[in-house]
């Protein structure tokens, strides 16, 4: 006979989004630093935050990674890893000049946008890059063809656009934007430039779209949506915006469970929980534990997609790992 469930019912519940957290590009980038530390030993230099998450950066620092802003901070001849967000070609050139051993952890889906930018620039298109000014990914992509690329920072940036030939214009985008806002930007661009071409395939990546999609599903039923992620994580910030647009009555971004203010939960019966693509799931589990201590013990995981994509490690690292394994044999 099955024992009766004696768990007290509080009427408070959590809707846990799936997919959430680590995407294939972040997983690869973090593994790249970990494997490089094992193979070459500490310190390993990483240009910019490898992914935009405080916890991940602190954990890798504790293992011997040193995060720098620019190549000049890396001692000549040392190993430097470029972050998942990608870099402009001049950054590779600087690394070469300083005889740095560069390992490129750029997400392959960002590399795809770089390739599109190079291709359309070679065909002399004007390229309208939809993205957030100052974001590392946008700086890297724009650096592929600065003379051909102009940034369009959301729908309000459309009026500033000027092109040489309205019949030879294409739009590309940052990978971590709001899907809906980008569609709005493109629609506005098309009213000014009816012959505007679209990218050959979606630039907003599968992980960004999937995380936004599931948040849209749960948000209308949520009094509060808590997104675990860092402030400089574009896709995490977008999740809060998407949750609010989709009907959540409140939405907050936290790096850690202890940042949750009890006042946010005071009148809540249903709390939505998700996390950005650079967030390890242990941080989400800590949030669930924090909520359970406050009576939110019923957790329903709402799944709208199953992700199976993985990326292999950068070639240059794999080559050295293979050589080391052969030497040991
Ligand atoms: S969010 Fe998308 S583009 Fe960015 S690292 Fe993850 S998979 Fe790659």
CSV table of C-alpha atoms and ligand atoms in Angstrom, one decimal:
chain,number,residue,atom,x,y,z
A,1,UNK,CA,0.0,0.0,0.0
A,2,UNK,CA,1.3,3.5,-0.8
A,3,UNK,CA,1.9,5.7,2.2
A,4,UNK,CA,-0.3,8.8,2.2
A,5,UNK,CA,1.6,12.0,1.3
A,6,UNK,CA,1.7,14.0,4.6
A,7,UNK,CA,3.6,16.9,3.2
A,8,UNK,CA,1.7,20.0,4.3
A,9,UNK,CA,0.0,21.8,1.4
A,10,UNK,CA,0.8,25.5,1.6
A,11,UNK,CA,-1.0,26.5,-1.6
A,12,UNK,CA,2.3,28.1,-2.6
A,13,UNK,CA,4.0,26.7,-5.7
A,14,UNK,CA,6.9,27.2,-8.0
A,15,UNK,CA,6.8,26.9,-11.8
A,16,UNK,CA,10.3,25.9,-12.8
A,17,UNK,CA,11.1,26.6,-16.4
A,18,UNK,CA,12.9,24.1,-18.7
A,19,UNK,CA,15.0,24.7,-20.7
A,20,UNK,CA,17.0,27.0,-18.4
A,21,UNK,CA,20.6,27.6,-17.5
A,22,UNK,CA,23.7,26.4,-19.3
A,23,UNK,CA,23.6,26.4,-23.1
A,24,UNK,CA,26.0,24.5,-25.3
A,25,UNK,CA,28.3,27.5,-26.0
A,26,UNK,CA,28.7,28.3,-22.3
A,27,UNK,CA,29.3,24.7,-21.3
A,28,UNK,CA,32.0,24.6,-24.0
A,29,UNK,CA,33.6,27.9,-22.9
A,30,UNK,CA,33.8,26.9,-19.2
A,31,UNK,CA,35.1,23.5,-20.1
A,32,UNK,CA,37.8,25.1,-22.3
A,33,UNK,CA,39.1,27.1,-19.3
A,34,UNK,CA,38.9,24.0,-17.0
A,35,UNK,CA,40.7,21.7,-19.5
A,36,UNK,CA,43.3,24.4,-20.2
A,37,UNK,CA,44.1,24.7,-16.5
A,38,UNK,CA,44.5,20.9,-16.2
A,39,UNK,CA,46.7,20.7,-19.4
A,40,UNK,CA,48.9,23.8,-19.1
A,41,UNK,CA,48.6,24.5,-15.4
A,42,UNK,CA,47.8,27.8,-13.7
A,43,UNK,CA,47.7,30.6,-14.4
A,44,UNK,CA,45.6,30.7,-17.5
A,45,UNK,CA,44.7,34.2,-18.7
A,46,UNK,CA,41.1,34.8,-20.0
A,47,UNK,CA,40.3,37.9,-21.9
A,48,UNK,CA,37.0,39.3,-20.5
A,49,UNK,CA,34.6,37.2,-18.4
A,50,UNK,CA,34.6,33.8,-20.1
A,51,UNK,CA,30.8,33.9,-19.7
A,52,UNK,CA,28.7,36.6,-18.0
A,53,UNK,CA,28.2,35.0,-14.6
A,54,UNK,CA,29.8,36.1,-11.3
A,55,UNK,CA,29.7,32.6,-9.8
A,56,UNK,CA,31.4,31.0,-12.8
A,57,UNK,CA,34.1,33.6,-12.9
A,58,UNK,CA,34.8,33.4,-9.2
A,59,UNK,CA,34.9,29.5,-9.4
A,60,UNK,CA,37.4,29.6,-12.3
A,61,UNK,CA,39.5,32.3,-10.5
A,62,UNK,CA,39.8,30.0,-7.5
A,63,UNK,CA,41.1,27.3,-9.9
A,64,UNK,CA,43.8,29.6,-11.3
A,65,UNK,CA,42.2,31.6,-14.1
A,66,UNK,CA,43.2,35.2,-14.3
A,67,UNK,CA,40.6,37.5,-16.0
A,68,UNK,CA,41.9,40.5,-17.9
A,69,UNK,CA,40.3,43.1,-20.0
A,70,UNK,CA,42.9,43.3,-22.8
A,71,UNK,CA,45.7,41.3,-24.3
A,72,UNK,CA,48.3,43.8,-23.1
A,73,UNK,CA,47.7,42.6,-19.5
A,74,UNK,CA,48.8,39.1,-20.5
A,75,UNK,CA,52.6,38.4,-20.2
A,76,UNK,CA,54.2,37.8,-23.5
A,77,UNK,CA,54.2,34.1,-24.5
A,78,UNK,CA,51.5,33.1,-22.0
A,79,UNK,CA,48.2,31.3,-22.8
A,80,UNK,CA,45.1,33.5,-23.3
A,81,UNK,CA,41.5,32.3,-23.8
A,82,UNK,CA,39.0,34.4,-25.7
A,83,UNK,CA,35.5,34.4,-24.2
A,84,UNK,CA,32.3,32.9,-25.6
A,85,UNK,CA,31.2,36.3,-26.8
A,86,UNK,CA,33.8,36.4,-29.6
A,87,UNK,CA,36.4,39.0,-30.5
A,88,UNK,CA,37.2,41.2,-33.5
A,89,UNK,CA,40.0,40.1,-35.8
A,90,UNK,CA,42.3,42.8,-34.4
A,91,UNK,CA,42.3,41.0,-31.1
A,92,UNK,CA,43.8,37.9,-32.7
A,93,UNK,CA,46.4,40.1,-34.4
A,94,UNK,CA,47.4,41.7,-31.1
A,95,UNK,CA,47.7,38.2,-29.5
A,96,UNK,CA,50.0,37.2,-32.3
A,97,UNK,CA,52.1,40.3,-32.0
A,98,UNK,CA,52.7,39.5,-28.3
A,99,UNK,CA,53.4,35.8,-29.1
A,100,UNK,CA,50.4,34.7,-26.9
A,101,UNK,CA,49.1,31.2,-27.3
A,102,UNK,CA,45.5,32.0,-28.1
A,103,UNK,CA,42.6,29.6,-27.5
A,104,UNK,CA,39.3,30.7,-29.0
A,105,UNK,CA,36.3,29.8,-26.9
A,106,UNK,CA,33.9,31.9,-29.0
A,107,UNK,CA,30.5,30.1,-29.2
A,108,UNK,CA,30.2,28.5,-32.7
A,109,UNK,CA,26.8,30.3,-33.0
A,110,UNK,CA,28.5,33.7,-32.6
A,111,UNK,CA,31.2,32.6,-35.1
A,112,UNK,CA,28.4,31.9,-37.5
A,113,UNK,CA,27.3,35.6,-37.3
A,114,UNK,CA,30.9,36.7,-37.8
A,115,UNK,CA,31.0,34.6,-41.0
A,116,UNK,CA,27.8,36.1,-42.2
A,117,UNK,CA,29.2,39.6,-41.5
A,118,UNK,CA,32.4,38.9,-43.5
A,119,UNK,CA,30.5,37.4,-46.4
A,120,UNK,CA,28.0,40.3,-46.8
A,121,UNK,CA,30.8,42.8,-46.4
A,122,UNK,CA,32.8,41.1,-49.1
A,123,UNK,CA,29.7,41.5,-51.3
A,124,UNK,CA,29.7,45.2,-50.4
A,125,UNK,CA,26.4,45.1,-48.5
A,126,UNK,CA,25.5,47.7,-45.8
A,127,UNK,CA,25.0,45.5,-42.7
A,128,UNK,CA,22.5,46.6,-40.0
A,129,UNK,CA,23.6,44.8,-36.8
A,130,UNK,CA,20.8,44.8,-34.3
A,131,UNK,CA,22.2,44.6,-30.8
A,132,UNK,CA,23.1,46.4,-27.6
A,133,UNK,CA,25.8,49.1,-27.9
A,134,UNK,CA,28.9,48.3,-25.9
A,135,UNK,CA,28.1,44.5,-25.6
A,136,UNK,CA,31.2,42.5,-26.2
A,137,UNK,CA,29.6,40.3,-28.8
A,138,UNK,CA,28.5,43.3,-30.8
A,139,UNK,CA,32.0,44.8,-30.6
A,140,UNK,CA,33.5,41.6,-31.9
A,141,UNK,CA,31.0,41.2,-34.7
A,142,UNK,CA,31.2,44.8,-35.8
A,143,UNK,CA,35.0,44.5,-35.8
A,144,UNK,CA,34.8,42.0,-38.7
A,145,UNK,CA,33.8,44.7,-41.1
A,146,UNK,CA,33.6,48.2,-39.4
A,147,UNK,CA,33.2,50.0,-42.7
A,148,UNK,CA,30.1,48.0,-43.6
A,149,UNK,CA,28.4,47.6,-40.3
A,150,UNK,CA,26.2,50.0,-38.4
A,151,UNK,CA,24.6,49.2,-35.0
A,152,UNK,CA,20.8,49.4,-34.6
A,153,UNK,CA,20.1,49.4,-30.8
A,154,UNK,CA,16.5,48.4,-30.8
A,155,UNK,CA,13.4,49.9,-32.5
A,156,UNK,CA,14.3,53.4,-31.5
A,157,UNK,CA,17.6,53.1,-33.4
A,158,UNK,CA,15.9,52.7,-36.7
A,159,UNK,CA,15.5,56.4,-37.6
A,160,UNK,CA,19.2,57.0,-37.4
A,161,UNK,CA,20.0,54.3,-40.1
A,162,UNK,CA,21.5,55.6,-43.4
A,163,UNK,CA,22.5,53.3,-46.2
A,164,UNK,CA,24.3,53.7,-49.5
A,165,UNK,CA,22.0,51.5,-51.6
A,166,UNK,CA,18.6,50.5,-50.2
A,167,UNK,CA,18.6,47.5,-52.5
A,168,UNK,CA,21.7,46.1,-50.9
A,169,UNK,CA,21.2,46.0,-47.2
A,170,UNK,CA,21.0,43.0,-44.8
A,171,UNK,CA,20.3,42.8,-41.1
A,172,UNK,CA,22.1,40.6,-38.7
A,173,UNK,CA,21.8,40.4,-34.9
A,174,UNK,CA,23.4,39.7,-31.6
A,175,UNK,CA,22.6,36.2,-30.5
A,176,UNK,CA,21.0,37.0,-27.1
A,177,UNK,CA,18.3,39.6,-27.9
A,178,UNK,CA,14.6,39.5,-27.2
A,179,UNK,CA,13.0,37.7,-30.1
A,180,UNK,CA,9.9,39.9,-30.0
A,181,UNK,CA,11.7,43.2,-29.8
A,182,UNK,CA,14.0,42.1,-32.7
A,183,UNK,CA,11.0,41.4,-34.8
A,184,UNK,CA,9.7,44.8,-34.0
A,185,UNK,CA,13.0,46.4,-35.0
A,186,UNK,CA,13.1,44.5,-38.2
A,187,UNK,CA,9.5,45.5,-39.0
A,188,UNK,CA,10.3,49.1,-38.5
A,189,UNK,CA,13.5,48.8,-40.6
A,190,UNK,CA,11.4,47.2,-43.4
A,191,UNK,CA,9.0,50.2,-43.5
A,192,UNK,CA,12.1,52.4,-44.3
A,193,UNK,CA,14.0,49.8,-46.3
A,194,UNK,CA,11.5,47.5,-48.1
A,195,UNK,CA,14.3,45.5,-49.8
A,196,UNK,CA,16.1,44.8,-46.6
A,197,UNK,CA,17.4,41.2,-46.6
A,198,UNK,CA,17.2,38.8,-43.7
A,199,UNK,CA,20.1,36.7,-42.4
A,200,UNK,CA,20.4,33.2,-44.0
A,201,UNK,CA,19.4,31.6,-40.7
A,202,UNK,CA,18.3,32.9,-37.3
A,203,UNK,CA,21.1,34.8,-35.5
A,204,UNK,CA,19.2,34.8,-32.1
A,205,UNK,CA,20.4,31.4,-30.9
A,206,UNK,CA,18.3,28.4,-30.0
A,207,UNK,CA,19.2,28.8,-26.3
A,208,UNK,CA,18.0,32.4,-26.1
A,209,UNK,CA,14.7,31.6,-28.0
A,210,UNK,CA,14.0,28.5,-25.9
A,211,UNK,CA,14.5,30.2,-22.6
A,212,UNK,CA,12.3,33.1,-23.7
A,213,UNK,CA,9.6,30.7,-25.0
A,214,UNK,CA,9.2,28.8,-21.7
A,215,UNK,CA,9.2,32.0,-19.7
A,216,UNK,CA,6.3,33.3,-21.8
A,217,UNK,CA,4.4,30.1,-21.1
A,218,UNK,CA,4.7,30.3,-17.3
A,219,UNK,CA,4.7,34.1,-16.8
A,220,UNK,CA,0.9,34.7,-17.0
A,221,UNK,CA,0.4,32.3,-14.1
A,222,UNK,CA,3.1,33.9,-11.9
A,223,UNK,CA,2.9,36.5,-9.3
A,224,UNK,CA,6.7,36.8,-9.4
A,225,UNK,CA,9.3,35.5,-11.8
A,226,UNK,CA,12.8,35.1,-10.4
A,227,UNK,CA,15.5,34.9,-13.1
A,228,UNK,CA,18.9,33.7,-11.9
A,229,UNK,CA,21.6,35.5,-13.8
A,230,UNK,CA,24.1,38.4,-13.7
A,231,UNK,CA,23.3,42.0,-14.6
A,232,UNK,CA,25.8,42.0,-17.5
A,233,UNK,CA,24.2,38.8,-19.0
A,234,UNK,CA,22.2,40.0,-21.9
A,235,UNK,CA,20.0,36.9,-22.2
A,236,UNK,CA,19.3,36.9,-18.5
A,237,UNK,CA,18.2,40.5,-18.4
A,238,UNK,CA,16.0,39.8,-21.5
A,239,UNK,CA,14.2,37.0,-19.5
A,240,UNK,CA,13.0,39.4,-16.9
A,241,UNK,CA,11.7,41.7,-19.6
A,242,UNK,CA,10.0,38.9,-21.4
A,243,UNK,CA,8.4,37.6,-18.2
A,244,UNK,CA,7.0,41.1,-17.5
A,245,UNK,CA,5.7,41.5,-21.0
A,246,UNK,CA,4.1,38.1,-20.9
A,247,UNK,CA,2.1,38.9,-17.8
A,248,UNK,CA,4.1,38.2,-14.7
A,249,UNK,CA,3.1,40.7,-12.0
A,250,UNK,CA,6.8,41.2,-11.0
A,251,UNK,CA,10.1,40.0,-12.2
A,252,UNK,CA,13.6,40.1,-10.6
A,253,UNK,CA,17.1,39.2,-11.5
A,254,UNK,CA,19.4,37.7,-8.8
A,255,UNK,CA,22.8,36.3,-8.9
A,256,UNK,CA,22.3,34.3,-5.7
A,257,UNK,CA,19.4,33.0,-3.6
A,258,UNK,CA,20.3,35.3,-0.6
A,259,UNK,CA,19.5,38.3,-2.8
A,260,UNK,CA,15.8,37.4,-2.8
A,261,UNK,CA,13.9,39.9,-0.7
A,262,UNK,CA,11.1,38.4,1.4
A,263,UNK,CA,8.9,41.4,0.5
A,264,UNK,CA,8.8,40.1,-3.1
A,265,UNK,CA,7.1,36.9,-1.9
A,266,UNK,CA,4.8,38.5,0.7
A,267,UNK,CA,1.6,38.2,-1.3
A,268,UNK,CA,2.7,35.6,-3.9
A,269,UNK,CA,1.1,32.2,-4.4
A,270,UNK,CA,3.0,31.2,-7.6
A,271,UNK,CA,6.6,32.0,-8.3
A,272,UNK,CA,8.3,31.3,-11.6
A,273,UNK,CA,12.0,30.4,-11.6
A,274,UNK,CA,14.4,30.3,-14.5
A,275,UNK,CA,18.0,31.1,-15.3
A,276,UNK,CA,20.1,32.6,-18.0
A,277,UNK,CA,22.3,30.6,-20.4
A,278,UNK,CA,25.5,31.3,-18.4
A,279,UNK,CA,24.1,30.0,-15.0
A,280,UNK,CA,25.0,26.7,-13.5
A,281,UNK,CA,22.0,24.8,-12.1
A,282,UNK,CA,23.3,24.6,-8.6
A,283,UNK,CA,22.4,28.3,-8.3
A,284,UNK,CA,18.8,27.5,-9.3
A,285,UNK,CA,18.7,24.6,-6.8
A,286,UNK,CA,19.8,27.1,-4.1
A,287,UNK,CA,16.9,29.4,-5.1
A,288,UNK,CA,14.5,26.5,-4.9
A,289,UNK,CA,15.8,25.6,-1.4
A,290,UNK,CA,15.4,29.3,-0.4
A,291,UNK,CA,11.8,29.3,-1.6
A,292,UNK,CA,11.0,26.0,0.0
A,293,UNK,CA,12.0,27.4,3.4
A,294,UNK,CA,9.4,30.1,2.8
A,295,UNK,CA,6.6,27.6,2.0
A,296,UNK,CA,7.0,27.2,-1.7
A,297,UNK,CA,7.4,23.5,-1.6
A,298,UNK,CA,5.4,22.4,-4.6
A,299,UNK,CA,7.6,22.6,-7.7
A,300,UNK,CA,6.2,21.9,-11.2
A,301,UNK,CA,8.8,21.8,-13.9
A,302,UNK,CA,7.3,23.2,-17.1
A,303,UNK,CA,9.1,21.9,-20.2
A,304,UNK,CA,8.7,23.4,-23.7
A,305,UNK,CA,11.8,22.0,-25.3
A,306,UNK,CA,14.5,19.4,-24.8
A,307,UNK,CA,18.0,20.6,-25.7
A,308,UNK,CA,20.6,18.1,-26.8
A,309,UNK,CA,23.1,20.3,-28.7
A,310,UNK,CA,26.8,20.1,-27.6
A,311,UNK,CA,29.9,21.7,-29.1
A,312,UNK,CA,33.3,20.1,-29.2
A,313,UNK,CA,36.3,21.9,-27.6
A,314,UNK,CA,38.3,24.4,-29.6
A,315,UNK,CA,40.6,22.7,-32.1
A,316,UNK,CA,43.8,24.2,-30.7
A,317,UNK,CA,43.1,22.8,-27.3
A,318,UNK,CA,42.0,19.4,-28.5
A,319,UNK,CA,45.2,19.1,-30.5
A,320,UNK,CA,47.3,19.8,-27.4
A,321,UNK,CA,45.2,17.4,-25.3
A,322,UNK,CA,45.8,14.7,-27.8
A,323,UNK,CA,49.5,15.4,-28.0
A,324,UNK,CA,49.7,15.3,-24.2
A,325,UNK,CA,47.8,12.0,-24.1
A,326,UNK,CA,50.1,10.5,-26.8
A,327,UNK,CA,53.2,11.6,-24.8
A,328,UNK,CA,51.9,9.9,-21.7
A,329,UNK,CA,51.1,6.6,-23.5
B,1,LIG,S1,23.6,32.0,-25.5
B,1,LIG,FE1,23.6,31.1,-27.6
B,1,LIG,S2,25.2,32.2,-28.7
B,1,LIG,FE2,25.5,32.6,-26.5
B,1,LIG,S3,27.0,31.0,-25.8
B,1,LIG,FE3,24.9,30.2,-25.5
B,1,LIG,S4,24.4,29.0,-27.4
B,1,LIG,FE4,26.1,30.4,-27.8
